[in-house]
Amino acid sequence: MSNTINIDGQTIPFQEGQTIIEAATAAGVYIPHLCHKPGYTPHGSCKLCTVNVNGRNCSACTFPAAEGQNIINNSRELTHDRQKITQMLFVEGNHLCPSCEKTGNCQLQAVAYQLNMVDNHFPHFYPHREMDASHPDILLDHNRCIFCNLCVRASAEKDGKNVFAISGRGINKHLIVNSASGKLKDSAIDINDCAAHVCPTGAILIKRTGYQVPIGQRIYDHQSISTVALTQEQEHGE
Amino acid sequence: MKNFIQTVLAEAEYQPTRLLQILRAVQTQYQHIPAEAIVYLAEMLNIPKTRIIAVIEFYSFFHLTPQGRYDILISDSITDLMLGKENIINYLSAVLDVKVGQLSKDGLVSLNNTSCTGICDQGPAALINGYPVPRLDREKIDEIATLIFQQMPVTEWPSHLLVVADNIKKSGLLLNNLITSGSSLTASLTRGLPDTLDELEQSGLRGRGGAGFKTATKWRLCAEENSDQHFVVCNADEGEPGTFKDRVLLNSFADQVFEGMTLCAFTIGARQGFLYLRGEYLYLKHKLEFILQQRRANGLLGKNILQQGFDFDIEICLGAGAYICGEESALIESLEGKPGIPRNRPPYPVSQGFLNKPTVVNNVETFFAAAAIAVNGGAWFAQVGTEKSAGSKILSISGDCESPGIYEYAFGTPIRTILNECGAKQVLGVQIGGPSGVFISNQELDRKLAFEDLATGGSFIVFDETRNIFDIVKNFTHFFAHESCGFCTPCRVGTSLLKNRFDKIVEGHGSAGDVVELELLSKLVKNQSHCGLGQTAANPILTTLERYPELYQQQLKKISYEPGFDLDAALDVARRMAHRNDSAAHLIQVED
Ligand SMILES: Cc1cc2nc3c(=O)[nH]c(=O)nc-3n(C[C@H](O)[C@H](O)[C@H](O)COP(=O)(O)O)c2cc1C
Ligand code: SF4
Ligand code: SF4
Ligand code: FES
């Protein structure tokens, strides 16, 4: 028997063990996400991928696909809520997109385009966050971290190094670095590590590569994140 | 330092899962976790240093910088505030010459707030070096100050300062029918374990921790999981402000609670159990250890229980000041020596809990009731209560009433009856189920205690007509922002946004749009959060907005927009720098 789920009226096949987002991606259905990346243990923290499964809100990145699921992904309510959650991420940190090296290549920004976000809506927190420019090749700007945990997972699971961790509680969450000084330069990170390249925002940047592609010619300047994510993430699934 | 840490590590058998216990010992010894200790612990436990820092920074009772040799925490629960907490903390601050949130110059005292001490019936209360000091007044503070200046260890203080009363005011089905030690185990073994589970099913017992999941179903599901190991966990985190019935059950009836855990262990095939005790109840630990020891001596715990070939033992694990650790999967993370961050579900703890093995997590009262049901039978329990809520409920009642304390009522009892019996007068409303529950007004007192109507983990906070709704909601809203674990965006950011927006309105800077925004934001946090904390954090706002919309409206300015900050005040620094204070150096932000 073939296993299927239904997303917004469309019948989609799934394999045992797949999450909803994996089945959706394979079928070419985009569900917004930031903390999910194929090949990484699901985290379920950003909450952008919330879909409604048989009347209940669930994170598509962690929830297993199962026979008989009736899933709503595109609805006014969900798009509204996802937009508000994205706005929360913007006001929580200090995101000065026009002056950020990552602009146009940034997934946070691209998700905001996708969700039609035109302002930040909520009052800014303007937190005091540091920049760690100590490493010769890699820049860590805490102002732009959204606690997606991808660098943490990349370093632990792919690089086997445990360079990063998320510490603190509530709104005081912050990213910490595993080294005697707490600085990146004294950690085990290397420019070729997955952790150095996985960040969906401009929080972790490779030095001396900025502006090699001019603004206006960057990924999301021309393509929506739904198209880009589906192409990249389907390739990964194959 | 290395010698000390070696001893602590040896006691913890070098298990990283015992990280919280290890850090507690280090914190007690050095009044903080020194940087040197972190490096050494990381090396000896073979875990990243960042994991240790993440744990320290997650729990309120751990610190990277030194606290006083007398570390004083004052309960900031709404009931303590109602009993004059502000006055108490200011007086303490003056007498001990230390500012709130700071360490005295000589390093002797630190003074801080804490969310709730679990003694809401005996406030204003403090925790001093982890020990509870209830019913504070100026006289007691003077006495405490003298003891502190003499540098007398808290353990040697006169007992009248440290005694926490049980305050059992009304007993019902369970408290009137206490079982004798071992009787539920013998009864179950005689009847047969499968039949005992059937009795539990027939009793209709639902979890007493709030969510009300059928206890027999939980045990059955866990028992059916195929695994080399199963675990039993008793959730004694009791972090919901206003709830203290588990404290009393453990203080006076722990043997029956442990018996319930053992019964569960037999049923599911567990050899190891944990009592996860909230850090605030440290003072109970010694007594509980003694009871465990007695049970071992009596053949009711340990190897070959009752000569029936069952092995089961219980370990007590202390929390370290984090409300979220009451959430069962966060509790399990904490038991594993990690920050208390709720897991993704599925899988549920019954199939993958502690160390990813099948685990039953139940509330203290649930185990207490299960043991009684095993002795007296399912029908005995089910005859009391309502159709969907069998049996009785033990309540913690505090706030504006003559006799705060513990009350046991059959499910189905009207709230009015309960209020009359605890001596509540001129009631404005009652917070049922703590901050995460509902606020009911004095128009709803005929509603009933039951899962069908007002479900509750057991907290009743009574407010009389002298109280201000906004003081209550403010305290609760700040509580949730402080206790959010920060894992998921809607709760991490949302609870702080709620707090700021609510304060703006209450401080008189709100306009119509702010109330609309407050309500929308509340719904977003409720619908989109990952766990029960975020899903209930907006309840104080939502339940009062629904009942008192006019109160909120009265707080508003009669303009369409009021900015969130004071532009003129913000210019103050610039004025001082420019040595100007003429009228042109001031700006009017909004024309009224
Ligand atoms: C934020 C939060 C805090 C909780 N605190 C407690 C608690 O202190 N004690 C408790 O028994 N259950 C608490 N719970 C409920 C537990 O997650 C769980 O449902 C309960 O322990 C199951 O036991 P029961 O079936 O006996 O009720 C809490 C839940 C949440 C979401
Ligand atoms: S630094 Fe980047 S990858 Fe790491 S948690 Fe922050 S946003 Fe995610
Ligand atoms: S809802 Fe709040 S407490 Fe629960 S996981 Fe999310 S941030 Fe943590
Ligand atoms: S992508 Fe699912 S929660 Fe972040």
CSV table of C-alpha atoms in Angstrom, one decimal, chain B residues 27-250:
chain,number,residue,atom,x,y,z
B,27,GLN,CA,27.9,26.2,44.1
B,28,THR,CA,27.4,25.5,47.8
B,29,GLN,CA,31.1,25.3,48.5
B,30,TYR,CA,32.2,28.3,46.5
B,31,GLN,CA,29.0,30.4,46.3
B,32,HIS,CA,29.4,30.2,42.5
B,33,ILE,CA,30.9,27.9,39.9
B,34,PRO,CA,34.4,29.1,39.4
B,35,ALA,CA,35.9,29.2,35.9
B,36,GLU,CA,38.6,26.8,37.0
B,37,ALA,CA,36.0,24.3,38.2
B,38,ILE,CA,34.3,24.4,34.8
B,39,VAL,CA,37.5,23.5,33.0
B,40,TYR,CA,38.3,20.7,35.4
B,41,LEU,CA,34.7,19.3,35.3
B,42,ALA,CA,34.7,19.3,31.5
B,43,GLU,CA,37.9,17.4,31.5
B,44,MET,CA,36.9,14.9,34.1
B,45,LEU,CA,33.4,14.3,32.8
B,46,ASN,CA,34.6,14.3,29.2
B,47,ILE,CA,32.0,16.8,28.1
B,48,PRO,CA,32.3,20.1,26.3
B,49,LYS,CA,32.9,23.1,28.6
B,50,THR,CA,30.0,24.8,26.8
B,51,ARG,CA,27.6,22.2,28.0
B,52,ILE,CA,28.5,23.0,31.6
B,53,ILE,CA,28.2,26.8,31.0
B,54,ALA,CA,24.8,26.2,29.3
B,55,VAL,CA,23.6,24.4,32.3
B,56,ILE,CA,24.9,27.0,34.7
B,57,GLU,CA,23.3,29.8,32.7
B,58,PHE,CA,20.0,28.0,32.4
B,59,TYR,CA,19.2,27.4,36.1
B,60,SER,CA,18.4,30.3,38.4
B,61,PHE,CA,20.3,28.8,41.3
B,62,PHE,CA,23.7,28.5,39.6
B,63,HIS,CA,26.0,31.4,39.1
B,64,LEU,CA,29.2,32.3,37.3
B,65,THR,CA,30.0,35.1,39.8
B,66,PRO,CA,30.1,34.8,43.5
B,67,GLN,CA,26.9,35.1,45.6
B,68,GLY,CA,27.0,35.9,49.3
B,69,ARG,CA,28.0,33.4,51.9
B,70,TYR,CA,24.4,34.0,52.9
B,71,ASP,CA,22.5,33.9,49.7
B,72,ILE,CA,19.0,35.3,50.3
B,73,LEU,CA,16.2,34.8,47.8
B,74,ILE,CA,12.8,36.4,48.5
B,75,SER,CA,9.7,34.9,46.9
B,76,ASP,CA,8.2,37.1,44.3
B,77,SER,CA,5.0,35.1,44.0
B,78,ILE,CA,1.8,37.2,44.0
B,79,THR,CA,0.8,35.8,47.4
B,80,ASP,CA,4.0,37.0,48.9
B,81,LEU,CA,3.5,40.4,47.4
B,82,MET,CA,0.0,40.5,48.9
B,83,LEU,CA,1.5,39.7,52.3
B,84,GLY,CA,3.9,42.6,52.1
B,85,LYS,CA,6.9,41.3,50.3
B,86,GLU,CA,8.1,44.7,49.1
B,87,ASN,CA,8.2,46.0,52.6
B,88,ILE,CA,10.2,42.9,53.7
B,89,ILE,CA,12.7,43.0,50.9
B,90,ASN,CA,13.4,46.7,51.5
B,91,TYR,CA,13.8,46.2,55.2
B,92,LEU,CA,16.2,43.3,54.6
B,93,SER,CA,18.1,45.4,52.2
B,94,ALA,CA,18.5,48.2,54.7
B,95,VAL,CA,19.3,46.0,57.7
B,96,LEU,CA,21.9,44.0,55.8
B,97,ASP,CA,23.2,46.9,53.8
B,98,VAL,CA,22.9,45.2,50.5
B,99,LYS,CA,21.0,46.2,47.4
B,100,VAL,CA,18.5,43.9,45.8
B,101,GLY,CA,20.2,42.0,43.0
B,102,GLN,CA,23.7,42.6,44.5
B,103,LEU,CA,26.4,41.2,46.7
B,104,SER,CA,27.4,43.1,49.9
B,105,LYS,CA,30.9,44.6,49.8
B,106,ASP,CA,32.3,42.1,52.2
B,107,GLY,CA,30.8,39.2,50.3
B,108,LEU,CA,28.7,38.2,53.2
B,109,VAL,CA,25.2,38.5,51.8
B,110,SER,CA,23.5,38.6,48.4
B,111,LEU,CA,19.8,39.5,48.1
B,112,ASN,CA,17.6,38.6,45.2
B,113,ASN,CA,14.1,37.7,44.1
B,114,THR,CA,13.0,34.2,43.2
B,115,SER,CA,9.9,33.2,41.3
B,116,CYS,CA,8.2,31.2,44.0
B,117,THR,CA,9.3,29.2,47.1
B,118,GLY,CA,6.4,26.8,47.3
B,119,ILE,CA,5.2,28.2,50.6
B,120,CYS,CA,2.6,30.5,49.4
B,121,ASP,CA,0.4,29.7,52.5
B,122,GLN,CA,3.2,31.1,54.8
B,123,GLY,CA,4.5,34.1,53.1
B,124,PRO,CA,6.3,36.4,52.8
B,125,ALA,CA,9.0,33.7,52.5
B,126,ALA,CA,12.7,33.5,51.8
B,127,LEU,CA,15.2,30.9,50.9
B,128,ILE,CA,18.4,31.4,52.7
B,129,ASN,CA,21.2,29.2,51.4
B,130,GLY,CA,18.5,26.9,50.2
B,131,TYR,CA,16.6,26.7,53.4
B,132,PRO,CA,13.0,28.2,53.7
B,133,VAL,CA,12.2,30.9,56.2
B,134,PRO,CA,8.5,31.4,56.1
B,135,ARG,CA,6.3,34.3,57.5
B,136,LEU,CA,8.9,37.0,57.5
B,137,ASP,CA,8.3,40.1,59.6
B,138,ARG,CA,10.6,42.8,60.9
B,139,GLU,CA,11.2,41.1,64.1
B,140,LYS,CA,12.4,37.9,62.4
B,141,ILE,CA,14.5,39.9,60.0
B,142,ASP,CA,16.3,41.5,63.0
B,143,GLU,CA,16.9,38.1,64.4
B,144,ILE,CA,18.2,36.8,61.1
B,145,ALA,CA,20.5,39.8,60.7
B,146,THR,CA,22.0,39.1,64.1
B,147,LEU,CA,22.6,35.4,63.1
B,148,ILE,CA,24.1,36.4,59.8
B,149,PHE,CA,26.4,39.0,61.4
B,150,GLN,CA,27.5,36.3,63.9
B,151,GLN,CA,28.1,34.1,60.8
B,152,MET,CA,26.1,31.3,62.3
B,153,PRO,CA,25.5,28.5,59.7
B,154,VAL,CA,21.8,28.4,58.7
B,155,THR,CA,21.6,24.7,59.7
B,156,GLU,CA,22.2,25.9,63.3
B,157,TRP,CA,19.6,28.6,63.3
B,158,PRO,CA,16.8,28.3,65.9
B,159,SER,CA,14.2,26.0,64.4
B,160,HIS,CA,11.3,28.5,64.9
B,161,LEU,CA,12.7,30.4,62.0
B,162,LEU,CA,12.9,27.5,59.6
B,163,VAL,CA,9.8,25.4,60.4
B,164,VAL,CA,7.4,25.1,57.5
B,165,ALA,CA,3.9,23.9,58.6
B,166,ASP,CA,1.8,21.4,56.7
B,167,ASN,CA,-1.5,23.4,57.3
B,168,ILE,CA,-3.7,20.5,56.3
B,169,LYS,CA,-7.2,22.0,56.8
B,170,LYS,CA,-9.5,19.4,55.3
B,171,SER,CA,-9.0,15.8,54.5
B,172,GLY,CA,-11.1,13.7,52.0
B,173,LEU,CA,-11.0,10.4,50.4
B,174,LEU,CA,-7.2,10.0,50.2
B,175,LEU,CA,-6.0,11.9,53.3
B,176,ASN,CA,-8.6,10.0,55.4
B,177,ASN,CA,-7.5,6.6,54.1
B,178,LEU,CA,-3.8,6.5,54.4
B,179,ILE,CA,-2.3,3.1,53.7
B,180,THR,CA,0.2,1.3,55.8
B,181,SER,CA,3.7,0.8,54.4
B,182,GLY,CA,3.9,-2.1,52.0
B,183,SER,CA,0.1,-2.8,51.9
B,184,SER,CA,-0.4,-1.8,48.3
B,185,LEU,CA,2.5,-3.9,47.1
B,186,THR,CA,1.2,-7.0,49.0
B,187,ALA,CA,-2.3,-6.4,47.8
B,188,SER,CA,-1.2,-6.0,44.2
B,189,LEU,CA,1.0,-9.1,44.3
B,190,THR,CA,-1.8,-11.1,45.8
B,191,ARG,CA,-4.3,-9.8,43.3
B,192,GLY,CA,-1.9,-10.1,40.4
B,193,LEU,CA,-0.3,-7.2,38.6
B,194,PRO,CA,-2.5,-7.3,35.5
B,195,ASP,CA,-5.6,-7.2,37.7
B,196,THR,CA,-4.1,-4.3,39.7
B,197,LEU,CA,-3.7,-2.3,36.5
B,198,ASP,CA,-7.3,-3.1,35.7
B,199,GLU,CA,-8.3,-1.8,39.1
B,200,LEU,CA,-6.4,1.4,38.3
B,201,GLU,CA,-8.2,1.6,35.0
B,202,GLN,CA,-11.6,1.2,36.7
B,203,SER,CA,-10.7,3.8,39.3
B,204,GLY,CA,-10.6,6.4,36.4
B,205,LEU,CA,-7.6,8.0,38.0
B,206,ARG,CA,-6.3,10.9,35.8
B,207,GLY,CA,-2.9,12.5,36.3
B,208,ARG,CA,-2.9,15.1,39.0
B,209,GLY,CA,-0.1,17.3,37.5
B,210,GLY,CA,-2.6,19.3,35.4
B,211,ALA,CA,-3.0,17.6,32.0
B,212,GLY,CA,-5.2,14.8,33.3
B,213,PHE,CA,-4.0,11.9,31.2
B,214,LYS,CA,-5.4,8.5,32.3
B,215,THR,CA,-2.8,7.0,34.6
B,216,ALA,CA,-3.6,3.4,33.8
B,217,THR,CA,-3.3,4.1,30.1
B,218,LYS,CA,0.1,5.7,30.6
B,219,TRP,CA,1.4,2.8,32.6
B,220,ARG,CA,0.0,0.3,30.1
B,221,LEU,CA,1.6,2.1,27.2
B,222,CYS,CA,4.9,2.2,28.9
B,223,ALA,CA,4.7,-1.5,30.0
B,224,GLU,CA,4.0,-2.5,26.4
B,225,GLU,CA,7.2,-0.8,25.1
B,226,ASN,CA,9.8,-3.4,24.3
B,227,SER,CA,13.1,-2.3,25.9
B,228,ASP,CA,15.9,-3.5,28.1
B,229,GLN,CA,15.2,-0.7,30.6
B,230,HIS,CA,12.2,1.2,31.9
B,231,PHE,CA,12.1,4.1,34.3
B,232,VAL,CA,9.7,5.7,36.8
B,233,VAL,CA,9.9,9.4,37.5
B,234,CYS,CA,8.0,11.2,40.1
B,235,ASN,CA,7.5,14.8,39.1
B,236,ALA,CA,8.0,16.8,42.3
B,237,ASP,CA,9.0,20.0,40.6
B,238,GLU,CA,5.9,21.8,41.7
B,239,GLY,CA,6.9,25.1,40.2
B,240,GLU,CA,3.4,26.6,39.6
B,241,PRO,CA,3.1,29.6,41.9
B,242,GLY,CA,0.4,28.9,44.5
B,243,THR,CA,0.9,25.2,44.4
B,244,PHE,CA,2.3,23.5,47.5
B,245,LYS,CA,0.3,20.3,48.0
B,246,ASP,CA,3.2,18.1,46.8
B,247,ARG,CA,5.4,19.7,49.4
B,248,VAL,CA,3.0,18.6,52.1
B,249,LEU,CA,2.5,15.1,50.6
B,250,LEU,CA,6.3,14.6,50.6
